[in-house]
PDB file of C-alpha atoms (C1' of nucleotides) in Angstrom:
ATOM      1  CA  MET A   8      24.588  15.917  -4.278  1.00 92.00           C
ATOM      2  CA  ILE A   9      22.692  15.564  -7.512  1.00 96.00           C
ATOM      3  CA  HIS A  10      22.209  12.599  -9.772  1.00 97.00           C
ATOM      4  CA  ARG A  11      20.354  12.105 -13.007  1.00 98.00           C
ATOM      5  CA  PHE A  12      18.655   8.797 -13.724  1.00 98.00           C
ATOM      6  CA  PRO A  13      18.202   8.361 -17.456  1.00 98.00           C
ATOM      7  CA  VAL A  14      14.937   6.500 -17.811  1.00 98.00           C
ATOM      8  CA  ALA A  15      12.115   6.567 -20.310  1.00 97.00           C
ATOM      9  CA  ASP A  16       8.463   6.061 -19.581  1.00 97.00           C
ATOM     10  CA  TYR A  17       8.597   6.888 -15.871  1.00 98.00           C
ATOM     11  CA  ASP A  18       5.704   8.986 -14.564  1.00 98.00           C
ATOM     12  CA  LEU A  19       6.872  10.256 -11.177  1.00 98.00           C
ATOM     13  CA  ALA A  20       3.528  11.775 -10.267  1.00 98.00           C
ATOM     14  CA  ALA A  21       1.590   8.581 -10.925  1.00 98.00           C
ATOM     15  CA  THR A  22       4.259   6.431  -9.307  1.00 98.00           C
ATOM     16  CA  LEU A  23       4.618   8.423  -6.099  1.00 98.00           C
ATOM     17  CA  GLU A  24       0.945   9.286  -5.687  1.00 98.00           C
ATOM     18  CA  CYS A  25      -0.751   6.029  -6.632  1.00 97.00           C
ATOM     19  CA  GLY A  26      -1.083   4.772  -3.082  1.00 98.00           C
ATOM     20  CA  GLN A  27       1.796   2.306  -2.931  1.00 98.00           C
ATOM     21  CA  ASP A  28       4.055   4.511  -0.765  1.00 98.00           C
ATOM     22  CA  PHE A  29       2.316   7.039   1.482  1.00 98.00           C
ATOM     23  CA  ARG A  30       5.405   8.983   2.443  1.00 98.00           C
ATOM     24  CA  TRP A  31       6.071  11.394  -0.419  1.00 98.00           C
ATOM     25  CA  ASP A  32       5.288  15.106  -0.239  1.00 98.00           C
ATOM     26  CA  ARG A  33       4.768  17.144  -3.369  1.00 98.00           C
ATOM     27  CA  ARG A  34       6.770  20.367  -3.324  1.00 97.00           C
ATOM     28  CA  GLY A  35       6.777  22.563  -6.360  1.00 94.00           C
ATOM     29  CA  GLY A  36       7.431  20.424  -9.385  1.00 95.00           C
ATOM     30  CA  GLY A  37       8.971  17.596  -7.425  1.00 98.00           C
ATOM     31  CA  TRP A  38       8.519  15.171  -4.540  1.00 98.00           C
ATOM     32  CA  GLU A  39      10.450  14.978  -1.300  1.00 98.00           C
ATOM     33  CA  GLY A  40      10.717  12.130   1.129  1.00 98.00           C
ATOM     34  CA  VAL A  41      13.022   9.865   3.084  1.00 98.00           C
ATOM     35  CA  VAL A  42      14.498   6.759   1.479  1.00 98.00           C
ATOM     36  CA  SER A  43      17.017   4.509   3.216  1.00 98.00           C
ATOM     37  CA  GLY A  44      17.386   7.048   5.990  1.00 97.00           C
ATOM     38  CA  ARG A  45      18.225   9.894   3.613  1.00 97.00           C
ATOM     39  CA  TRP A  46      16.188  12.894   2.603  1.00 98.00           C
ATOM     40  CA  VAL A  47      15.789  13.033  -1.149  1.00 98.00           C
ATOM     41  CA  ARG A  48      14.054  15.248  -3.703  1.00 98.00           C
ATOM     42  CA  LEU A  49      12.923  13.834  -7.043  1.00 98.00           C
ATOM     43  CA  GLU A  50      12.045  15.865 -10.103  1.00 98.00           C
ATOM     44  CA  PRO A  51      11.019  14.848 -13.591  1.00 98.00           C
ATOM     45  CA  VAL A  52      13.436  16.100 -16.241  1.00 98.00           C
ATOM     46  CA  PRO A  53      13.512  15.414 -19.973  1.00 97.00           C
ATOM     47  CA  GLY A  54      14.664  11.851 -20.453  1.00 95.00           C
ATOM     48  CA  GLY A  55      14.698  10.887 -16.836  1.00 98.00           C
ATOM     49  CA  ILE A  56      14.624  11.790 -13.165  1.00 98.00           C
ATOM     50  CA  ARG A  57      16.798  14.224 -11.271  1.00 98.00           C
ATOM     51  CA  ALA A  58      17.515  13.336  -7.675  1.00 98.00           C
ATOM     52  CA  THR A  59      18.904  15.618  -5.013  1.00 98.00           C
ATOM     53  CA  ALA A  60      20.144  14.093  -1.791  1.00 97.00           C
ATOM     54  CA  LEU A  61      22.373  15.146   1.023  1.00 90.00           C
ATOM     55  CA  GLY A  62      25.390  13.778   2.798  1.00 70.00           C
ATOM     56  CA  ASP A  63      27.531  10.786   1.994  1.00 58.00           C
ATOM     57  CA  CYS A  64      25.874   9.490  -1.123  1.00 49.00           C
ATOM     58  CA  GLY A  65      29.233   9.516  -2.857  1.00 42.00           C
ATOM     59  CA  ARG A  66      31.898   7.062  -1.872  1.00 46.00           C
ATOM     60  CA  ALA A  67      34.862   8.704  -3.524  1.00 44.00           C
ATOM     61  CA  PRO A  68      35.270  12.470  -3.769  1.00 44.00           C
ATOM     62  CA  GLY A  69      34.590  13.669  -7.275  1.00 43.00           C
ATOM     63  CA  SER A  70      32.804  10.508  -8.310  1.00 51.00           C
ATOM     64  CA  ASP A  71      29.221  10.292  -9.367  1.00 55.00           C
ATOM     65  CA  GLY A  72      28.509   8.751  -6.032  1.00 70.00           C
ATOM     66  CA  ASP A  73      26.761   5.559  -5.119  1.00 92.00           C
ATOM     67  CA  TRP A  74      23.081   5.847  -5.842  1.00 97.00           C
ATOM     68  CA  GLU A  75      22.324   2.160  -5.677  1.00 97.00           C
ATOM     69  CA  TRP A  76      19.948   2.743  -2.742  1.00 97.00           C
ATOM     70  CA  LEU A  77      17.772   4.979  -4.907  1.00 98.00           C
ATOM     71  CA  THR A  78      18.055   2.834  -8.027  1.00 98.00           C
ATOM     72  CA  ARG A  79      16.771  -0.042  -5.957  1.00 98.00           C
ATOM     73  CA  TYR A  80      13.863   2.002  -4.657  1.00 98.00           C
ATOM     74  CA  LEU A  81      12.838   3.550  -7.983  1.00 98.00           C
ATOM     75  CA  ARG A  82      13.511   0.389  -9.993  1.00 98.00           C
ATOM     76  CA  THR A  83      14.764   2.579 -12.827  1.00 98.00           C
ATOM     77  CA  ASP A  84      16.722  -0.350 -14.245  1.00 97.00           C
ATOM     78  CA  GLU A  85      13.535  -2.290 -14.846  1.00 98.00           C
ATOM     79  CA  ASP A  86      12.243  -2.851 -18.372  1.00 98.00           C
ATOM     80  CA  LEU A  87       8.671  -1.601 -18.170  1.00 98.00           C
ATOM     81  CA  ALA A  88       7.809  -2.517 -21.760  1.00 98.00           C
ATOM     82  CA  ALA A  89       8.867  -6.099 -21.127  1.00 98.00           C
ATOM     83  CA  ILE A  90       6.595  -6.241 -18.080  1.00 98.00           C
ATOM     84  CA  LEU A  91       3.624  -4.734 -19.897  1.00 98.00           C
ATOM     85  CA  SER A  92       4.111  -7.234 -22.705  1.00 98.00           C
ATOM     86  CA  THR A  93       3.303 -10.059 -20.297  1.00 98.00           C
ATOM     87  CA  PHE A  94      -0.157  -8.634 -19.567  1.00 98.00           C
ATOM     88  CA  PRO A  95      -3.136 -10.366 -21.105  1.00 98.00           C
ATOM     89  CA  ASP A  96      -4.285  -8.435 -24.150  1.00 98.00           C
ATOM     90  CA  ASP A  97      -7.766  -7.434 -23.062  1.00 98.00           C
ATOM     91  CA  PRO A  98      -9.651  -4.121 -23.383  1.00 98.00           C
ATOM     92  CA  PRO A  99      -9.685  -3.197 -19.667  1.00 97.00           C
ATOM     93  CA  LEU A 100      -5.926  -3.523 -19.262  1.00 98.00           C
ATOM     94  CA  ARG A 101      -5.225  -1.813 -22.569  1.00 98.00           C
ATOM     95  CA  GLU A 102      -7.314   1.101 -21.370  1.00 98.00           C
ATOM     96  CA  ALA A 103      -5.747   1.216 -17.905  1.00 98.00           C
ATOM     97  CA  VAL A 104      -2.211   1.040 -19.299  1.00 98.00           C
ATOM     98  CA  ALA A 105      -2.980   3.769 -21.824  1.00 98.00           C
ATOM     99  CA  ALA A 106      -4.426   5.985 -19.095  1.00 97.00           C
ATOM    100  CA  CYS A 107      -1.546   5.466 -16.671  1.00 98.00           C
ATOM    101  CA  ARG A 108       1.451   5.419 -18.971  1.00 97.00           C
ATOM    102  CA  GLY A 109       4.695   5.477 -17.053  1.00 98.00           C
ATOM    103  CA  LEU A 110       3.225   4.207 -13.804  1.00 98.00           C
ATOM    104  CA  ARG A 111       5.863   2.153 -12.005  1.00 98.00           C
ATOM    105  CA  LEU A 112       6.122   0.034  -8.908  1.00 98.00           C
ATOM    106  CA  VAL A 113       8.786   1.031  -6.414  1.00 98.00           C
ATOM    107  CA  ARG A 114      10.579  -1.210  -3.965  1.00 98.00           C
ATOM    108  CA  GLN A 115       9.992  -0.054  -0.421  1.00 98.00           C
ATOM    109  CA  ASP A 116      11.787  -0.992   2.732  1.00 98.00           C
ATOM    110  CA  PRO A 117       9.931  -4.123   3.910  1.00 98.00           C
ATOM    111  CA  TRP A 118       9.341  -2.963   7.471  1.00 98.00           C
ATOM    112  CA  GLU A 119       8.167   0.491   6.416  1.00 98.00           C
ATOM    113  CA  CYS A 120       5.858  -1.117   3.904  1.00 99.00           C
ATOM    114  CA  LEU A 121       4.430  -3.518   6.483  1.00 98.00           C
ATOM    115  CA  ALA A 122       3.949  -0.757   9.042  1.00 98.00           C
ATOM    116  CA  GLY A 123       2.324   1.519   6.493  1.00 98.00           C
ATOM    117  CA  PHE A 124      -0.191  -1.039   5.333  1.00 98.00           C
ATOM    118  CA  ILE A 125      -1.038  -2.207   8.840  1.00 98.00           C
ATOM    119  CA  CYS A 126      -2.137   1.393   9.343  1.00 98.00           C
ATOM    120  CA  SER A 127      -4.085   1.360   6.097  1.00 98.00           C
ATOM    121  CA  SER A 128      -7.084  -0.840   6.835  1.00 98.00           C
ATOM    122  CA  THR A 129     -10.371   1.011   6.303  1.00 98.00           C
ATOM    123  CA  LYS A 130      -8.552   4.324   6.107  1.00 98.00           C
ATOM    124  CA  GLN A 131      -8.422   6.814   3.296  1.00 98.00           C
ATOM    125  CA  ILE A 132      -4.992   7.541   1.885  1.00 98.00           C
ATOM    126  CA  VAL A 133      -4.940  11.066   3.344  1.00 98.00           C
ATOM    127  CA  GLN A 134      -5.535   9.581   6.789  1.00 98.00           C
ATOM    128  CA  ILE A 135      -2.885   6.925   6.361  1.00 98.00           C
ATOM    129  CA  ARG A 136      -0.434   9.669   5.460  1.00 98.00           C
ATOM    130  CA  GLN A 137      -1.382  11.580   8.569  1.00 98.00           C
ATOM    131  CA  ILE A 138      -0.896   8.550  10.818  1.00 98.00           C
ATOM    132  CA  LEU A 139       2.532   7.850   9.349  1.00 98.00           C
ATOM    133  CA  ARG A 140       3.536  11.516   9.696  1.00 98.00           C
ATOM    134  CA  LEU A 141       2.593  11.434  13.368  1.00 98.00           C
ATOM    135  CA  LEU A 142       4.524   8.211  13.960  1.00 98.00           C
ATOM    136  CA  ALA A 143       7.578   9.569  12.162  1.00 98.00           C
ATOM    137  CA  ALA A 144       7.511  12.938  13.892  1.00 98.00           C
ATOM    138  CA  ARG A 145       7.272  11.340  17.320  1.00 98.00           C
ATOM    139  CA  TRP A 146       9.620   8.354  17.082  1.00 98.00           C
ATOM    140  CA  GLY A 147      11.398   8.531  13.741  1.00 98.00           C
ATOM    141  CA  LYS A 148      15.025   9.391  13.238  1.00 98.00           C
ATOM    142  CA  PRO A 149      15.441  13.049  12.245  1.00 98.00           C
ATOM    143  CA  VAL A 150      16.888  13.603   8.790  1.00 97.00           C
ATOM    144  CA  ARG A 151      18.192  16.909   7.487  1.00 97.00           C
ATOM    145  CA  ALA A 152      17.029  18.244   4.132  1.00 97.00           C
ATOM    146  CA  ALA A 153      18.921  20.500   1.732  1.00 97.00           C
ATOM    147  CA  ASP A 154      17.102  23.615   2.934  1.00 96.00           C
ATOM    148  CA  GLY A 155      18.015  22.837   6.535  1.00 97.00           C
ATOM    149  CA  SER A 156      14.557  21.633   7.512  1.00 97.00           C
ATOM    150  CA  VAL A 157      14.232  18.442   9.509  1.00 98.00           C
ATOM    151  CA  TRP A 158      12.371  15.429   8.157  1.00 98.00           C
ATOM    152  CA  HIS A 159      11.775  12.141   9.907  1.00 98.00           C
ATOM    153  CA  ALA A 160      12.193   8.575   8.790  1.00 98.00           C
ATOM    154  CA  LEU A 161       9.546   6.069   9.790  1.00 98.00           C
ATOM    155  CA  PRO A 162      10.452   4.580  13.171  1.00 98.00           C
ATOM    156  CA  ARG A 163      12.150   1.190  12.973  1.00 98.00           C
ATOM    157  CA  ALA A 164      10.530  -1.901  14.429  1.00 98.00           C
ATOM    158  CA  GLU A 165      12.896  -1.923  17.393  1.00 98.00           C
ATOM    159  CA  VAL A 166      11.658   1.532  18.375  1.00 98.00           C
ATOM    160  CA  LEU A 167       7.953   0.874  17.970  1.00 98.00           C
ATOM    161  CA  ALA A 168       8.286  -2.386  19.863  1.00 98.00           C
ATOM    162  CA  GLY A 169       8.913  -0.277  22.951  1.00 98.00           C
ATOM    163  CA  VAL A 170       5.986   2.100  22.456  1.00 98.00           C
ATOM    164  CA  SER A 171       2.785   1.593  24.415  1.00 98.00           C
ATOM    165  CA  GLU A 172      -0.497   0.884  22.693  1.00 98.00           C
ATOM    166  CA  GLY A 173      -1.916   4.073  24.201  1.00 98.00           C
ATOM    167  CA  ASP A 174       0.834   6.193  22.717  1.00 98.00           C
ATOM    168  CA  LEU A 175       0.192   4.585  19.339  1.00 98.00           C
ATOM    169  CA  ARG A 176      -3.502   5.323  19.652  1.00 98.00           C
ATOM    170  CA  ALA A 177      -2.570   8.960  20.201  1.00 98.00           C
ATOM    171  CA  CYS A 178      -1.332   8.856  16.601  1.00 98.00           C
ATOM    172  CA  LYS A 179      -4.878   8.015  15.492  1.00 98.00           C
ATOM    173  CA  LEU A 180      -4.230   4.338  14.868  1.00 98.00           C
ATOM    174  CA  GLY A 181      -7.414   3.266  16.598  1.00 98.00           C
ATOM    175  CA  PHE A 182      -7.915  -0.501  16.600  1.00 98.00           C
ATOM    176  CA  ARG A 183      -4.770  -0.887  14.481  1.00 98.00           C
ATOM    177  CA  ALA A 184      -2.518   0.129  17.381  1.00 98.00           C
ATOM    178  CA  PRO A 185      -2.100  -3.361  18.891  1.00 98.00           C
ATOM    179  CA  TYR A 186      -1.521  -4.763  15.393  1.00 98.00           C
ATOM    180  CA  LEU A 187       1.351  -2.399  14.670  1.00 98.00           C
ATOM    181  CA  ARG A 188       2.871  -3.016  18.069  1.00 98.00           C
ATOM    182  CA  ALA A 189       2.681  -6.782  17.689  1.00 98.00           C
ATOM    183  CA  ALA A 190       4.308  -6.627  14.269  1.00 98.00           C
ATOM    184  CA  ALA A 191       7.062  -4.382  15.611  1.00 98.00           C
ATOM    185  CA  GLU A 192       7.717  -6.783  18.486  1.00 98.00           C
ATOM    186  CA  ARG A 193       8.002  -9.843  16.268  1.00 98.00           C
ATOM    187  CA  VAL A 194      10.260  -8.146  13.759  1.00 98.00           C
ATOM    188  CA  ALA A 195      12.434  -6.562  16.424  1.00 98.00           C
ATOM    189  CA  ALA A 196      12.768  -9.864  18.274  1.00 98.00           C
ATOM    190  CA  GLY A 197      13.828 -11.600  15.090  1.00 98.00           C
ATOM    191  CA  HIS A 198      10.828 -13.919  15.060  1.00 98.00           C
ATOM    192  CA  LEU A 199       9.888 -12.485  11.695  1.00 98.00           C
ATOM    193  CA  ASP A 200      12.784 -11.878   9.281  1.00 98.00           C
ATOM    194  CA  LEU A 201      11.286  -9.790   6.489  1.00 98.00           C
ATOM    195  CA  ASP A 202      14.402  -9.773   4.325  1.00 98.00           C
ATOM    196  CA  ALA A 203      14.615 -13.542   4.475  1.00 98.00           C
ATOM    197  CA  LEU A 204      10.981 -13.786   3.387  1.00 98.00           C
ATOM    198  CA  ALA A 205      11.884 -12.206   0.071  1.00 98.00           C
ATOM    199  CA  ARG A 206      13.818 -15.358  -0.801  1.00 98.00           C
ATOM    200  CA  ARG A 207      11.054 -17.799   0.124  1.00 98.00           C
ATOM    201  CA  PRO A 208       8.330 -19.130  -2.172  1.00 98.00           C
ATOM    202  CA  LEU A 209       5.349 -16.805  -2.451  1.00 98.00           C
ATOM    203  CA  PRO A 210       2.840 -18.938  -0.512  1.00 98.00           C
ATOM    204  CA  GLU A 211       5.267 -19.397   2.349  1.00 98.00           C
ATOM    205  CA  ALA A 212       6.100 -15.689   2.572  1.00 98.00           C
ATOM    206  CA  ARG A 213       2.410 -14.831   2.419  1.00 98.00           C
ATOM    207  CA  ALA A 214       1.572 -17.263   5.201  1.00 98.00           C
ATOM    208  CA  ALA A 215       4.298 -15.816   7.400  1.00 98.00           C
ATOM    209  CA  LEU A 216       2.862 -12.330   6.984  1.00 98.00           C
ATOM    210  CA  GLU A 217      -0.715 -13.483   7.512  1.00 98.00           C
ATOM    211  CA  ALA A 218       0.361 -14.990  10.823  1.00 98.00           C
ATOM    212  CA  LEU A 219       0.620 -11.452  12.154  1.00 98.00           C
ATOM    213  CA  PRO A 220      -2.507 -10.159  13.880  1.00 98.00           C
ATOM    214  CA  GLY A 221      -4.213  -7.544  11.743  1.00 98.00           C
ATOM    215  CA  VAL A 222      -2.538  -8.813   8.573  1.00 98.00           C
ATOM    216  CA  GLY A 223      -4.798 -10.699   6.175  1.00 98.00           C
ATOM    217  CA  ARG A 224      -4.517 -11.527   2.518  1.00 98.00           C
ATOM    218  CA  LYS A 225      -4.757  -7.950   1.272  1.00 98.00           C
ATOM    219  CA  ILE A 226      -2.148  -6.344   3.506  1.00 98.00           C
ATOM    220  CA  ALA A 227       0.116  -9.361   3.107  1.00 98.00           C
ATOM    221  CA  ASP A 228      -0.034  -8.996  -0.661  1.00 98.00           C
ATOM    222  CA  CYS A 229       0.771  -5.288  -0.431  1.00 98.00           C
ATOM    223  CA  VAL A 230       3.926  -6.107   1.504  1.00 98.00           C
ATOM    224  CA  LEU A 231       4.793  -8.949  -0.866  1.00 98.00           C
ATOM    225  CA  LEU A 232       4.376  -6.712  -3.910  1.00 98.00           C
ATOM    226  CA  PHE A 233       5.620  -3.311  -2.750  1.00 98.00           C
ATOM    227  CA  GLY A 234       8.236  -4.365  -0.206  1.00 98.00           C
ATOM    228  CA  LEU A 235       9.454  -7.867  -0.942  1.00 98.00           C
ATOM    229  CA  GLY A 236       9.480  -7.858  -4.721  1.00 98.00           C
ATOM    230  CA  PHE A 237       6.967 -10.630  -5.451  1.00 98.00           C
ATOM    231  CA  PRO A 238       5.652  -9.632  -8.890  1.00 98.00           C
ATOM    232  CA  ALA A 239       2.643 -11.950  -8.806  1.00 98.00           C
ATOM    233  CA  ALA A 240       1.185 -10.693  -5.520  1.00 98.00           C
ATOM    234  CA  PHE A 241      -2.200  -9.116  -6.201  1.00 98.00           C
ATOM    235  CA  PRO A 242      -3.726  -7.042  -3.398  1.00 98.00           C
ATOM    236  CA  VAL A 243      -7.504  -6.858  -3.698  1.00 98.00           C
ATOM    237  CA  ASP A 244      -9.004  -3.873  -1.912  1.00 98.00           C
ATOM    238  CA  VAL A 245     -12.309  -2.089  -2.447  1.00 97.00           C
ATOM    239  CA  TRP A 246     -10.988  -0.210  -5.483  1.00 97.00           C
ATOM    240  CA  VAL A 247      -9.533  -3.231  -7.229  1.00 98.00           C
ATOM    241  CA  ARG A 248     -12.677  -5.209  -6.463  1.00 98.00           C
ATOM    242  CA  ARG A 249     -14.693  -2.367  -7.975  1.00 97.00           C
ATOM    243  CA  ALA A 250     -12.437  -2.253 -11.036  1.00 97.00           C
ATOM    244  CA  LEU A 251     -12.612  -6.013 -11.589  1.00 98.00           C
ATOM    245  CA  ARG A 252     -16.351  -6.060 -11.178  1.00 97.00           C
ATOM    246  CA  GLU A 253     -16.977  -3.158 -13.556  1.00 96.00           C
ATOM    247  CA  LEU A 254     -14.375  -4.038 -16.176  1.00 97.00           C
ATOM    248  CA  TYR A 255     -14.379  -7.833 -16.224  1.00 98.00           C
ATOM    249  CA  PHE A 256     -17.722  -8.887 -14.722  1.00 97.00           C
ATOM    250  CA  PRO A 257     -20.092  -6.051 -15.631  1.00 95.00           C
ATOM    251  CA  ARG A 258     -23.212  -8.171 -15.408  1.00 93.00           C
ATOM    252  CA  ALA A 259     -22.410 -10.704 -12.742  1.00 92.00           C
ATOM    253  CA  ARG A 260     -25.181 -10.694 -10.171  1.00 88.00           C
ATOM    254  CA  ARG A 261     -22.865 -11.500  -7.318  1.00 89.00           C
ATOM    255  CA  LEU A 262     -19.139 -11.886  -7.281  1.00 95.00           C
ATOM    256  CA  THR A 263     -17.878 -14.001  -4.389  1.00 96.00           C
ATOM    257  CA  PRO A 264     -14.483 -13.304  -2.830  1.00 96.00           C
ATOM    258  CA  ARG A 265     -13.435 -16.765  -3.918  1.00 97.00           C
ATOM    259  CA  ARG A 266     -14.180 -16.023  -7.543  1.00 97.00           C
ATOM    260  CA  ILE A 267     -12.343 -12.677  -7.449  1.00 98.00           C
ATOM    261  CA  LEU A 268      -9.366 -14.397  -5.905  1.00 98.00           C
ATOM    262  CA  ARG A 269      -9.262 -17.182  -8.455  1.00 98.00           C
ATOM    263  CA  PHE A 270      -9.559 -14.721 -11.331  1.00 98.00           C
ATOM    264  CA  SER A 271      -6.765 -12.541  -9.938  1.00 98.00           C
ATOM    265  CA  GLU A 272      -4.496 -15.561  -9.627  1.00 98.00           C
ATOM    266  CA  THR A 273      -5.101 -16.944 -13.099  1.00 98.00           C
ATOM    267  CA  HIS A 274      -5.777 -14.095 -15.489  1.00 98.00           C
ATOM    268  CA  PHE A 275      -2.996 -11.546 -15.172  1.00 98.00           C
ATOM    269  CA  GLY A 276       0.193 -13.507 -15.595  1.00 98.00           C
ATOM    270  CA  PRO A 277       3.584 -13.384 -13.867  1.00 98.00           C
ATOM    271  CA  HIS A 278       3.436  -9.623 -13.249  1.00 98.00           C
ATOM    272  CA  ALA A 279      -0.116  -9.602 -11.964  1.00 98.00           C
ATOM    273  CA  GLY A 280       0.860  -7.144  -9.257  1.00 98.00           C
ATOM    274  CA  TYR A 281       1.832  -4.571 -11.833  1.00 98.00           C
ATOM    275  CA  ALA A 282      -1.492  -5.086 -13.613  1.00 98.00           C
ATOM    276  CA  GLN A 283      -3.240  -4.670 -10.293  1.00 98.00           C
ATOM    277  CA  GLN A 284      -1.589  -1.278  -9.739  1.00 98.00           C
ATOM    278  CA  TYR A 285      -2.649  -0.063 -13.159  1.00 98.00           C
ATOM    279  CA  LEU A 286      -6.242  -1.132 -12.484  1.00 98.00           C
ATOM    280  CA  PHE A 287      -6.175   0.416  -9.015  1.00 98.00           C
ATOM    281  CA  HIS A 288      -4.802   3.755 -10.151  1.00 98.00           C
ATOM    282  CA  TYR A 289      -6.981   3.838 -13.244  1.00 98.00           C
ATOM    283  CA  ARG A 290     -10.163   3.237 -11.280  1.00 97.00           C
ATOM    284  CA  ARG A 291      -9.272   5.528  -8.415  1.00 97.00           C
ATOM    285  CA  THR A 292      -8.296   8.552 -10.494  1.00 95.00           C
ATOM    286  CA  ARG A 293     -11.380   8.339 -12.675  1.00 84.00           C
ATOM    287  CA  PRO A 294     -14.617   9.885 -11.415  1.00 69.00           C
ATOM    288  CA  ASP A 295     -17.613   7.577 -11.401  1.00 76.00           C
TER     289      ASP A 295
ATOM    290  C1'  DA B   3     -26.364  12.981   9.337  1.00 59.99           C
ATOM    291  C1'  DT B   4     -24.981   9.008   6.659  1.00 59.99           C
ATOM    292  C1'  DC B   5     -21.755   6.537   4.161  1.00 59.99           C
ATOM    293  C1'  DC B   6     -17.307   4.983   3.341  1.00 59.99           C
ATOM    294  C1'  DA B   7     -12.273   4.353   3.531  1.00 59.99           C
ATOM    295  C1'  DG B   8      -5.916   0.248  -0.183  1.00 59.99           C
ATOM    296  C1'  DG B   9      -9.409  -4.840   6.244  1.00 59.99           C
ATOM    297  C1'  DA B  10      -9.167  -8.253   9.726  1.00 59.99           C
ATOM    298  C1'  DC B  11     -11.491 -11.147  12.721  1.00 59.99           C
ATOM    299  C1'  DC B  12     -15.109 -13.545  14.927  1.00 59.99           C
ATOM    300  C1'  DA B  13     -19.528 -15.837  15.122  1.00 59.99           C
ATOM    301  C1'  DC B  14     -22.888 -17.879  12.634  1.00 59.99           C
ATOM    302  C1'  DT B  15     -24.875 -20.483   8.726  1.00 59.99           C
TER     303       DT B  15
ATOM    304  C1'  DA C  12     -17.247 -21.218   1.699  1.00 59.99           C
ATOM    305  C1'  DG C  13     -20.163 -17.203   2.315  1.00 59.99           C
ATOM    306  C1'  DT C  14     -22.398 -13.387   5.071  1.00 59.99           C
ATOM    307  C1'  DG C  15     -22.854  -9.859   8.873  1.00 59.99           C
ATOM    308  C1'  DG C  16     -21.296  -7.221  12.897  1.00 59.99           C
ATOM    309  C1'  DT C  17     -17.555  -4.924  15.136  1.00 59.99           C
ATOM    310  C1'  DC C  18     -13.459  -2.435  15.678  1.00 59.99           C
ATOM    311  C1'  DA C  19     -11.526   3.812  15.452  1.00 59.99           C
ATOM    312  C1'  DT C  20     -11.365   7.824  13.033  1.00 59.99           C
ATOM    313  C1'  DG C  21     -12.275  11.452   9.909  1.00 59.99           C
ATOM    314  C1'  DG C  22     -13.242  12.862   4.852  1.00 59.99           C
ATOM    315  C1'  DA C  23     -16.765  13.682   1.671  1.00 59.99           C
TER     316       DA C  23
END
DNA sequence: ATCCAGGACCACT
DNA sequence: AGTGGTCATGGA
C-alpha cells in the first residue's frame, strides 16, 4: 500500500532525526518505523513524501485508502510558511530557519512521547534510542514490515504498568525505571488521561504532567509540544540553553533559569515550540 | 580517565 | 529564587 503526500518544504531527514521522535531507523534513502501500530516506510520524492505501509490502510478496495493516521503524524496539512511568519524577526532565528529549511514538528502518540522523554533525562539520543528499542523488543506488539521482518511498537501503558522495576532496569533505564513505571500505572489506571489533557489550557496540562515523578518542566514541555499539540510549549534542555545563551545573551555573565524561562515565554510568539526546535537542531548539528 | 548527555529532586542558603 | 549533590549508564 503506497501513498504520496504532496507537500512542499518538508525535510524528512531533519524532521525524523532532530530528536523529537527517537523511533525512526534510516534505511537506504528512507526511514522506517511504527506509527499508530503500523509499520511504515517514508521516502522523500520530488514534491512530497512517499509512504509505504502494510495491511488495512485502505477502507474500500481500489480506493486511495485512509491515510489520516499518517497525515496526523506528519502534519503535512500544516502551513509551515504561516508558522514561520509568526517568528520574531531576529538574526538568530533567521539563521536557524535558513539552516534547517523544511524542518517540521510531528505529532506523536501522547503515551509514546511521554514514555520516550521519561527515558531521555541525562541521556544521549543514541542511548535513548537503545532504551526504547529494548522496551519495544521485549514488551511491544510485533508489527510486520513489507519485507517480512518483524518490528515492534512501543509497549502501551497498560503493559508497562505490569512490568517490574528490575525488568525495566534491565533495559538500561537506571534511575528512570520507577518513573516510567509510575507513569504507566497512572495512565493505565485512568488517573491521567493524556488525550483529555490536549483539550485543557496549557498551564493546567503542564501541571498535570509535572505531577508525575520524574517529569519536570522540560519533559512536560516535550510532551505538550510533540505529543499534545501545544504550539507554545518550549522545552529548555542543555542544547537550547546553550543556543539561547550564545545567540541571544552572548555577553551575559550569568543567566539564571528564571531569566531563560521568562525569555522563552515572551520572545518567540504563539509557535514558540517550533522556534525552539529550529534552535535546538541548528545548535546541535553545528560543530562548536 | 574525565566529562557530559533533550533532567528531576532534595537539601541547603 | 538560586546553587550543589545525587541518581545510572555509556559515548566521546
